[in-house]
Tab-separated table of C-alpha atoms in Angstrom:
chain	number	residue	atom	x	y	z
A	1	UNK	CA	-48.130	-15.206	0.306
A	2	UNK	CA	-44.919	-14.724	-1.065
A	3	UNK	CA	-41.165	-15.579	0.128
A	4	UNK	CA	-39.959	-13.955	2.833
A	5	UNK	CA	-36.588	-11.676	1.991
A	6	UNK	CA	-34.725	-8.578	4.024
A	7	UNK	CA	-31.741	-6.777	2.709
A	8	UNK	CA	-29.460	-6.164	5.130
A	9	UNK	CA	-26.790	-3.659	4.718
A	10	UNK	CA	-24.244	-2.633	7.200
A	11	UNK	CA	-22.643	0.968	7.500
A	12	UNK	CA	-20.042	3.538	8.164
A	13	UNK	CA	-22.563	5.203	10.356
A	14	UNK	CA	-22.604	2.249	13.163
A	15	UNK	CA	-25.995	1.085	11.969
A	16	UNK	CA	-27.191	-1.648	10.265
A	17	UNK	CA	-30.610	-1.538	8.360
A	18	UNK	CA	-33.304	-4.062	7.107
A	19	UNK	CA	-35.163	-3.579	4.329
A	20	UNK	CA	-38.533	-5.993	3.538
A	21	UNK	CA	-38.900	-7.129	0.351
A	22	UNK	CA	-42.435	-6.929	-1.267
A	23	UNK	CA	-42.551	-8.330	-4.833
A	24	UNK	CA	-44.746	-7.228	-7.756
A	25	UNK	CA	-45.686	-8.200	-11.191
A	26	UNK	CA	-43.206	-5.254	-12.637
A	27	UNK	CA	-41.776	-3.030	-9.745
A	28	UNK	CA	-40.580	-4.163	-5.908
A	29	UNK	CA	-40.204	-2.370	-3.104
A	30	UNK	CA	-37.623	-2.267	0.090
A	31	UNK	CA	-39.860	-0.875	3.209
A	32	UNK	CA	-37.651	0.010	6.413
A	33	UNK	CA	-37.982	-2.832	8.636
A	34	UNK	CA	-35.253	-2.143	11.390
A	35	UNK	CA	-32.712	-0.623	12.229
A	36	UNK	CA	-29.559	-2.445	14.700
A	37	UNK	CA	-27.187	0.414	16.116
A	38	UNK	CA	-25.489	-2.067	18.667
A	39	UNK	CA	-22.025	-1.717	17.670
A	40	UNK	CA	-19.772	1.368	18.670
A	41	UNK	CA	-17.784	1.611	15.223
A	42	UNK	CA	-18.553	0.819	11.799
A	43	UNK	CA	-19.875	-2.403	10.692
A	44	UNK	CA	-17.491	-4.450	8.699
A	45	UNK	CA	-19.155	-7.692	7.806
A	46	UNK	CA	-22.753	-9.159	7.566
A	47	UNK	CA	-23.961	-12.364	7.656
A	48	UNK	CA	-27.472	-14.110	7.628
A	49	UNK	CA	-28.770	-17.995	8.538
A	50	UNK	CA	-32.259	-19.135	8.376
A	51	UNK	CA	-32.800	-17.604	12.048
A	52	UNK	CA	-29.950	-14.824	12.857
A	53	UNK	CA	-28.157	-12.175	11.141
A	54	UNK	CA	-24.574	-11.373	12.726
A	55	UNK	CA	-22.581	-8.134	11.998
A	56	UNK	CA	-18.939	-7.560	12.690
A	57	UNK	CA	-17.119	-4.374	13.343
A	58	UNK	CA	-14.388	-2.328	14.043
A	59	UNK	CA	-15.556	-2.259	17.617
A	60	UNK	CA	-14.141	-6.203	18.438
A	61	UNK	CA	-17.689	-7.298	18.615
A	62	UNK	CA	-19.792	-9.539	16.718
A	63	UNK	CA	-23.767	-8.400	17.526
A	64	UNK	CA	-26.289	-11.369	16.921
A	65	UNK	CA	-29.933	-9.934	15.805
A	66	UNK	CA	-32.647	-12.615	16.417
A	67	UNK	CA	-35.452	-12.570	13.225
A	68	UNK	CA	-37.438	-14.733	14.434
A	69	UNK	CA	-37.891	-12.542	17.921
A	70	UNK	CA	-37.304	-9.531	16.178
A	71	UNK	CA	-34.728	-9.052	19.276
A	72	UNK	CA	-31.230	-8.084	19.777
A	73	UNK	CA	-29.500	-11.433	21.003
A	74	UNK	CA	-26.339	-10.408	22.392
A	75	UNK	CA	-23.049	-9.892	22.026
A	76	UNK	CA	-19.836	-12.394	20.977
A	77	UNK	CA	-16.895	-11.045	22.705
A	78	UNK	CA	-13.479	-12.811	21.716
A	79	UNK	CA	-11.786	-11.237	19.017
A	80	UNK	CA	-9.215	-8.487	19.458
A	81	UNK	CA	-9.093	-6.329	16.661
A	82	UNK	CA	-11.708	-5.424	13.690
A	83	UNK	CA	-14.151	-8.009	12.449
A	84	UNK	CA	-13.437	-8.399	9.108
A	85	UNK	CA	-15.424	-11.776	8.390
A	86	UNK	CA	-18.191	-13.685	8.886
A	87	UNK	CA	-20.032	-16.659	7.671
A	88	UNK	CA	-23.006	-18.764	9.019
A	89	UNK	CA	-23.066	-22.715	7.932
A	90	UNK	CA	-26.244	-23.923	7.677
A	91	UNK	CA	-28.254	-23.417	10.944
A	92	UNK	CA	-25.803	-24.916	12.993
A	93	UNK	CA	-22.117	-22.739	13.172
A	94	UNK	CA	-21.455	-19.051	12.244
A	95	UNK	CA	-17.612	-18.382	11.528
A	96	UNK	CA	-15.495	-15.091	11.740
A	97	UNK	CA	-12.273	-13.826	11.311
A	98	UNK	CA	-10.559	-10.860	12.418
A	99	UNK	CA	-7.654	-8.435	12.926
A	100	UNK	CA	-6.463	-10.689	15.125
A	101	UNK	CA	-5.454	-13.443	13.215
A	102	UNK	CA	-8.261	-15.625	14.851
A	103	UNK	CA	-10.495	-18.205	12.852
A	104	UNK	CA	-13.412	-18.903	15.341
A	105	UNK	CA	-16.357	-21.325	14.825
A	106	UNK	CA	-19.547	-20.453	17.120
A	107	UNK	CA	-22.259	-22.865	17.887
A	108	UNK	CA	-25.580	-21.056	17.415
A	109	UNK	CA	-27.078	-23.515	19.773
A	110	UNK	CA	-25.964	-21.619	22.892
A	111	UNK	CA	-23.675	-19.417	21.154
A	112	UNK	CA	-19.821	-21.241	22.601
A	113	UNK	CA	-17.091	-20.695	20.905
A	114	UNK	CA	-16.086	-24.478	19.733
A	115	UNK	CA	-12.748	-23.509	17.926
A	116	UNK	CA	-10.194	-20.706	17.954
A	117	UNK	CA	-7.813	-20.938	15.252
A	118	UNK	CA	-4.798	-18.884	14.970
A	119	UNK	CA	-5.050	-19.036	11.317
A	120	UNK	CA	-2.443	-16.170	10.211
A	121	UNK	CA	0.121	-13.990	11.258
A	122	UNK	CA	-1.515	-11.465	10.271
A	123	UNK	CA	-5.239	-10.259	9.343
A	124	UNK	CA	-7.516	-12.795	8.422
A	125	UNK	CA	-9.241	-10.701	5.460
A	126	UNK	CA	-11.885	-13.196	3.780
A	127	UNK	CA	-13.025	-16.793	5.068
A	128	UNK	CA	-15.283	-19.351	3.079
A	129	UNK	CA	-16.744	-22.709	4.198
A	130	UNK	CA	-16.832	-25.694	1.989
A	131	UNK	CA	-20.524	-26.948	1.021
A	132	UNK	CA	-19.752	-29.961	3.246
A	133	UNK	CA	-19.200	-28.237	6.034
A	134	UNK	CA	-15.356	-30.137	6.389
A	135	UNK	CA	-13.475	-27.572	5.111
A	136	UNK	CA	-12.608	-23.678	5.449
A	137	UNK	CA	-10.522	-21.531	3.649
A	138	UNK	CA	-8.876	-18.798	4.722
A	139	UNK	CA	-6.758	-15.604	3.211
A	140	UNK	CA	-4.760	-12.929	5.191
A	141	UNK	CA	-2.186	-9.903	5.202
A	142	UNK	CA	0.356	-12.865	5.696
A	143	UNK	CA	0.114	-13.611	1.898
A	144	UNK	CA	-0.958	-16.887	2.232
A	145	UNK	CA	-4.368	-19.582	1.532
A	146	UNK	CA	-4.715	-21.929	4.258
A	147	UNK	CA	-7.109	-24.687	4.110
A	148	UNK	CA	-8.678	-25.961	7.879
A	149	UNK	CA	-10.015	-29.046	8.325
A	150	UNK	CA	-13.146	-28.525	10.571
A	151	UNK	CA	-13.211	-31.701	12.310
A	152	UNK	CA	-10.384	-31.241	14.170
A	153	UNK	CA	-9.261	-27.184	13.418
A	154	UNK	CA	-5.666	-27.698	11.619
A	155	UNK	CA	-4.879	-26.693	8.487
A	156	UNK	CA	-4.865	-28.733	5.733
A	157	UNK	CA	-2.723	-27.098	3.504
A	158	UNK	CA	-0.305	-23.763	3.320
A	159	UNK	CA	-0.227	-22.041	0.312
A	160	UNK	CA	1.637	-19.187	-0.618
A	161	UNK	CA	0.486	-16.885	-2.656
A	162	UNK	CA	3.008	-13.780	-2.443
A	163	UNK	CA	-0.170	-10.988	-2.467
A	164	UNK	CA	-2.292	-10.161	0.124
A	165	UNK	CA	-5.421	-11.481	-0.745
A	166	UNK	CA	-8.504	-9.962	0.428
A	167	UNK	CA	-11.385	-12.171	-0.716
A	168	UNK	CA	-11.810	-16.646	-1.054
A	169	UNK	CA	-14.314	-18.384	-1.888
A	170	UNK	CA	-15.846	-21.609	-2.536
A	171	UNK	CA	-18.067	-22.391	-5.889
A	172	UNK	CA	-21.807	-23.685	-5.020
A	173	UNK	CA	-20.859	-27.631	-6.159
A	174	UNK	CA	-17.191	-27.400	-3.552
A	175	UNK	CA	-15.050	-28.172	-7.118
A	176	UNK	CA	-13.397	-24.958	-7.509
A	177	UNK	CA	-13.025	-21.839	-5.430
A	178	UNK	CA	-11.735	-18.568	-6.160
A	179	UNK	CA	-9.237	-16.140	-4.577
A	180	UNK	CA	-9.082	-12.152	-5.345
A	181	UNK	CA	-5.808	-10.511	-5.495
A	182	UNK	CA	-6.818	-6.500	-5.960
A	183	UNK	CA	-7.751	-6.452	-9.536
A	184	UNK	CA	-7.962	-10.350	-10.913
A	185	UNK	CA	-9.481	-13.456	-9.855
A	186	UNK	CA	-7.588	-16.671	-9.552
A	187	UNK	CA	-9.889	-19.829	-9.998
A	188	UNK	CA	-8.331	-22.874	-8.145
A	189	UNK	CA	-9.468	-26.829	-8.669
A	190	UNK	CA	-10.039	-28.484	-5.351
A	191	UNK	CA	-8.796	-32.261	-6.651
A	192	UNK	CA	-5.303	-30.825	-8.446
A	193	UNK	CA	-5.087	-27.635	-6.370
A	194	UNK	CA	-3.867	-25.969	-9.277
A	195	UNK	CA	-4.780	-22.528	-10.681
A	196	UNK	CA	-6.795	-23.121	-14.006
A	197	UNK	CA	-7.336	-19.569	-14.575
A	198	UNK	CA	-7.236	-15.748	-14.036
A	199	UNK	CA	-10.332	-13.640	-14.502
A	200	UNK	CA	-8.627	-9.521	-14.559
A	201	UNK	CA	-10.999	-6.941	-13.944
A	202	UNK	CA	-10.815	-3.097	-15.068
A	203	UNK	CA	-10.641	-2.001	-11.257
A	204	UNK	CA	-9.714	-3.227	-7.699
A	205	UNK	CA	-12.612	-5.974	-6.670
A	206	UNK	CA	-14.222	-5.489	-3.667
A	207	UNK	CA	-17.152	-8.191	-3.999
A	208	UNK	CA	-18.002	-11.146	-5.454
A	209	UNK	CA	-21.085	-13.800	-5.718
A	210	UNK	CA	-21.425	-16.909	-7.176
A	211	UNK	CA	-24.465	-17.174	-9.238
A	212	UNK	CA	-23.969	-20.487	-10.481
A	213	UNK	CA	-21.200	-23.168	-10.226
A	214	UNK	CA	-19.518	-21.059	-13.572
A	215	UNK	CA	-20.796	-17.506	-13.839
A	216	UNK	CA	-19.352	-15.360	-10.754
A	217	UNK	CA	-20.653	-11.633	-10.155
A	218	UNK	CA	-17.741	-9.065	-9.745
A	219	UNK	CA	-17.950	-5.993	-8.445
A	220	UNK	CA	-15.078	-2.934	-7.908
A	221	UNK	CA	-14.179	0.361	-7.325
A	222	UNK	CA	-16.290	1.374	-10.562
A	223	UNK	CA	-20.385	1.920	-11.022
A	224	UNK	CA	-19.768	-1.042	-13.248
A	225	UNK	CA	-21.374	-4.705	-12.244
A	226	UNK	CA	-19.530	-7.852	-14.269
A	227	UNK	CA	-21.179	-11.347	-14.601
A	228	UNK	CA	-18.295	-13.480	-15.632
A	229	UNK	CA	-17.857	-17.546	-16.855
A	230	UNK	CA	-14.872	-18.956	-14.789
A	231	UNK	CA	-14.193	-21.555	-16.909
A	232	UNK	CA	-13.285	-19.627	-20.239
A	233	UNK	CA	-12.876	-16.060	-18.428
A	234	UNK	CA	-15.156	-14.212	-20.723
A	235	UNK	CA	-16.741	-11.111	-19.428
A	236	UNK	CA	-20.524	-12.627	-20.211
A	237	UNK	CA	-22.528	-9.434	-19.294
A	238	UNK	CA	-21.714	-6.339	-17.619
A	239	UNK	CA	-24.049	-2.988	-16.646
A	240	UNK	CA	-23.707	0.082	-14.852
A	241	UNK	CA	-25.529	-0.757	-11.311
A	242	UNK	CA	-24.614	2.293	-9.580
A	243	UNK	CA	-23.490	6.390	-9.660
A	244	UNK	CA	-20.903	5.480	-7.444
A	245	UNK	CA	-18.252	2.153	-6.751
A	246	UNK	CA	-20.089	-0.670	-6.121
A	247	UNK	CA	-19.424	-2.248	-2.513
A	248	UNK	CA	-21.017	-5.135	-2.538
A	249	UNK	CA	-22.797	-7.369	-4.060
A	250	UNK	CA	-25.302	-10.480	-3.157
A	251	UNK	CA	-28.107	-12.623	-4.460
A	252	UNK	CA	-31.212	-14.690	-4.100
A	253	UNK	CA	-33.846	-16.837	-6.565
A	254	UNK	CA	-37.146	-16.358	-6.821
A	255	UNK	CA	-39.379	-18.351	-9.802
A	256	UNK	CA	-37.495	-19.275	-12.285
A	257	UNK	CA	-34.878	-16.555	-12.547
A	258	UNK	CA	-32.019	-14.545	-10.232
A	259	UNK	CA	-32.264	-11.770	-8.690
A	260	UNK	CA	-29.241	-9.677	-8.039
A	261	UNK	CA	-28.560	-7.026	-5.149
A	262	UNK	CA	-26.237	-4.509	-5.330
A	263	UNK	CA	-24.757	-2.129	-2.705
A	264	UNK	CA	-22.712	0.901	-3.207
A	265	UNK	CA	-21.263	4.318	-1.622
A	266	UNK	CA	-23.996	6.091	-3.081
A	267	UNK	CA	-26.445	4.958	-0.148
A	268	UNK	CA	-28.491	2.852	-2.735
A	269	UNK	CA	-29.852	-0.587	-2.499
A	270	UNK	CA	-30.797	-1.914	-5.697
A	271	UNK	CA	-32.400	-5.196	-7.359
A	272	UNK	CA	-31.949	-6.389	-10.630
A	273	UNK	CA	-33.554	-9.992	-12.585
A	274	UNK	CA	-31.318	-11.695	-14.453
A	275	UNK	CA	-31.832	-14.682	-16.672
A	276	UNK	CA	-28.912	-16.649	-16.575
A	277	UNK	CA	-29.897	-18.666	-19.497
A	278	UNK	CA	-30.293	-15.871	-22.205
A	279	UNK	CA	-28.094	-13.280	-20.086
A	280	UNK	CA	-29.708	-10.398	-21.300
A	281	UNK	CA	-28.984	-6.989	-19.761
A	282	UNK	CA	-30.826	-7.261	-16.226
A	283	UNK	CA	-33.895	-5.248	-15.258
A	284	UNK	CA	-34.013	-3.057	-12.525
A	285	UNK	CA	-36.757	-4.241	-10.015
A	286	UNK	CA	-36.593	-1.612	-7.460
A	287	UNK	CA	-33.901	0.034	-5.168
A	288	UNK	CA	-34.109	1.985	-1.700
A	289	UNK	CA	-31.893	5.098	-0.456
A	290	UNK	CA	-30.952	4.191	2.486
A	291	UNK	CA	-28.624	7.895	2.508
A	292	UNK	CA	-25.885	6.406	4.688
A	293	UNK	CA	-22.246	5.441	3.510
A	294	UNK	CA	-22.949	1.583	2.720
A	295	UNK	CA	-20.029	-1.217	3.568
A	296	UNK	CA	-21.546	-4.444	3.120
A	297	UNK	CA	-24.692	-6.362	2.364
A	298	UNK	CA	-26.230	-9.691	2.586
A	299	UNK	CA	-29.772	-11.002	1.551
A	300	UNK	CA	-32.282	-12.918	4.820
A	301	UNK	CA	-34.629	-15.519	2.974
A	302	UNK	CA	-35.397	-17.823	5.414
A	303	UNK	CA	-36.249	-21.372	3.456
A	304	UNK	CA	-39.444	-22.539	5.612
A	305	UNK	CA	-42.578	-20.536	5.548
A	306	UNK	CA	-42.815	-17.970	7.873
A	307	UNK	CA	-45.676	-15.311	8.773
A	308	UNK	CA	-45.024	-12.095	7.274
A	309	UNK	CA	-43.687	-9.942	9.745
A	310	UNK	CA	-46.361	-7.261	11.161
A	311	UNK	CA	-46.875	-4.197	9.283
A	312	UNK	CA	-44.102	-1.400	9.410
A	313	UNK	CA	-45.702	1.887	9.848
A	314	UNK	CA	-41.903	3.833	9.763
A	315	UNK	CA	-41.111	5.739	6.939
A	316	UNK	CA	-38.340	4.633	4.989
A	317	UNK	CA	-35.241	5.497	7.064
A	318	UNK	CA	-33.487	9.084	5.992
A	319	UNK	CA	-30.121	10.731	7.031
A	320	UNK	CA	-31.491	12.808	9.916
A	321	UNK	CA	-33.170	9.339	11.232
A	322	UNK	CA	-29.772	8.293	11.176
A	323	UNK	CA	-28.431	11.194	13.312
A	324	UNK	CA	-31.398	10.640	15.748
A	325	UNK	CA	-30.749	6.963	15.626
A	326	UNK	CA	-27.122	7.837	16.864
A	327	UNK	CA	-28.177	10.021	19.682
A	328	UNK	CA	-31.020	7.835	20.898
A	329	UNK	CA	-28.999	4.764	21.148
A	330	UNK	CA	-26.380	6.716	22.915
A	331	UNK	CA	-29.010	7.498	25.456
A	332	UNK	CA	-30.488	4.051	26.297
A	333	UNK	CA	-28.570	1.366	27.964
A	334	UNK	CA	-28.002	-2.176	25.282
A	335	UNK	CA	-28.439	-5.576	26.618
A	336	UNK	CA	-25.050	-7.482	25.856
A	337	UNK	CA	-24.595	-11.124	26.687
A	338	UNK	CA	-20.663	-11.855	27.644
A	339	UNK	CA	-20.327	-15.766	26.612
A	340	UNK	CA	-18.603	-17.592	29.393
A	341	UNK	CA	-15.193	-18.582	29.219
A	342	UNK	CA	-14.139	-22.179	27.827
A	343	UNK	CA	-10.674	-23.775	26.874
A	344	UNK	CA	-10.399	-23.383	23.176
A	345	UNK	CA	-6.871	-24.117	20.973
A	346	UNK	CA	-5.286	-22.181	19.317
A	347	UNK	CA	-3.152	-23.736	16.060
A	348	UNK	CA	-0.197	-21.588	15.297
A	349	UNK	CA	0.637	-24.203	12.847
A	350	UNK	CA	0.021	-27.725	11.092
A	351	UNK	CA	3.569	-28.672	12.067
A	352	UNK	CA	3.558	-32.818	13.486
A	353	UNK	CA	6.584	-31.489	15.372
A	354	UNK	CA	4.747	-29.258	17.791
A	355	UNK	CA	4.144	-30.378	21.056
A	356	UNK	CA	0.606	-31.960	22.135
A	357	UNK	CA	0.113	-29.351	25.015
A	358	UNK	CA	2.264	-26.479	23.229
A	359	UNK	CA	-0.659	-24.764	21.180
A	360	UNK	CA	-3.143	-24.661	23.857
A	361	UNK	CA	-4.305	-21.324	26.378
A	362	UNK	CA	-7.225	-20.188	27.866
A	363	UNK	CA	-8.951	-17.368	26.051
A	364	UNK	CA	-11.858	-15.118	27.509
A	365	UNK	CA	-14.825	-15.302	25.160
């Protein structure tokens, strides 16, 4: 039996799909698996653990799908404003971000909100948790980098970066992490918090991926994919993935090599094996229409052996499934879970000069 893996892309059209991934010697396939249409807007951000996937939207709601019941889970009601990030660590915590200006950390034990961080004045655009666990970084539309220690939920550190940034994140070993400011890429070191370099890219970037602690994917408003070595900036390999701009971009390992997955406007899911030793031009493995306006993407392989999931009989899902999708769903009444309200604190700032008691309000989760 072989791993289990989904692709899960979110959408203009409200929906998010899943795609199963069955592997072969030369060609794999993406078979329609489900589809979630639980959010009233378009989805904005997607994010998997070993048991849930959570997408974010423009709706204020963050829906959590259950793969391991193959059931909707509810609904996490606390931001105000577009979701516009979202990150699981480990098993244990899923993190977002939004419009708001809100840095919350969930507990996927019974789903209470634990921390709510006013992180920035403005949009938080892009979030990214250390490998420990300790740490999160943050970017927003108030042009700054703000490092949180997790323990207690103050920042660490204030940066100021004078650009909105609209992506962070942390390298796989925690020693460097990157933030994107439109077209470039700024590499930071953790221990000197200094930038050691600038990767610039043809076109505005609007995803990247690690795919070891030196080579980072980078994708843009071009068909064009770019694997790139953060140390000495050199573009390493680069290959047209896509028709269209390419919107975003994950990956996975399978064997002995890396596979990466590519989203774009075009509708198109696509896989493609890379060696990272020999970086060769990759190899397409296979790809899947999914015909709807794509907006992000993230890969589900669970790390302890599952059962394959039963047999999908569907056909592959095609844009009049996704107008019937729409009108069904607008028929049938949704299960949503409202989590109870707790006392949570909200940080406006790091200041020692604030008052204990000065920070703190009740907020309806």
């Amino acid at each position: 039996m072989g791993p289990v893996i989904e692709l899960i892309a979110g959408s203009y059209e409200q929906i998010a799909f899943g795609y199963r991934v069955s592997t072969g010697e030369e060609e794999w396939t993406a078979t329609a698996d489900f589809t979630h249409h639980a959010h009233t807007a378009s989805v904005s951000a997607v994010a998997t653990s070993e048991r849930y996937i959570a997408t974010g939207s423009r709706d204020e709601t963050i829906q959590i799908y259950d793969m391991k019941k193959r059931v909707e889970h509810g609904a996490l009601l606390h931001h105000d404003g577009t979701i516009s990030c979202l990150e699981f660590y480990g098993s244990s915590h899923l993190l977002s971000g939004g419009q708001d200006g809100l840095l919350c950390v969930w507990s996927t034990r019974n789903w209470e909100c634990l921390k709510s961080i006013r992180a920035h004045k403005g949009q938080v655009t892009s979030l990214s948790v250390h490998p420990s666990g300790k740490l999160a970084l943050t970017v927003g539309t108030d042009k700054t980098l703000r490092t949180w220690n997790l323990i207690d939920g103050r920042s660490a550190f204030i940066k100021n970066i004078k650009q909105n940034a609209v992506i962070v994140k942390w390298s796989p070993e925690g020693d460097k992490y990157v933030v994107v400011i439109g077209d470039k890429v700024d590499v930071y070191d953790l221990e000197t918090a200094t930038l050691t370099s600038t990767i610039i890219n043809p076109k505005r970037i609007s995803s990247i991926k690690f795919l070891t602690n030196s080579i980072l994917a980078i994708a843009g408003d071009d068909e064009t994919v770019r694997l790139c070595d953060i140390n000495t900036q050199k573009v390493l390999c680069e290959f047209e993935a896509h028709e269209t701009r390419v919107k975003s971009v994950d990956s996975f390992t399978v064997d002995d090599f890396c596979v990466l997955v590519t989203a774009s406007n075009d509708g198109f899911i696509k896989m493609w094996k890379l060696n990272l030793e020999s970086l060769e031009p990759p190899v397409l493995l296979g790809k899947v229409n999914t015909t709807a306006r794509l907006t992000c993407l993230a890969v589900w392989k669970p790390t302890t052996l599952q059962e394959p999931p039963p047999e999908v009989k569907t056909e592959p899902t095609t844009s009049h499934d996704v107008k019937d999708v729409l009108e069904l769903e607008k028929k049938r009444k949704r299960k949503r879970v409202r989590i109870s309200t707790v006392e949570v604190v909200q940080e406006e700032d790091a200041s020692p000069k604030k008052k204990k008691d000065g920070g703190k309000k009740k907020l309806k989760t």
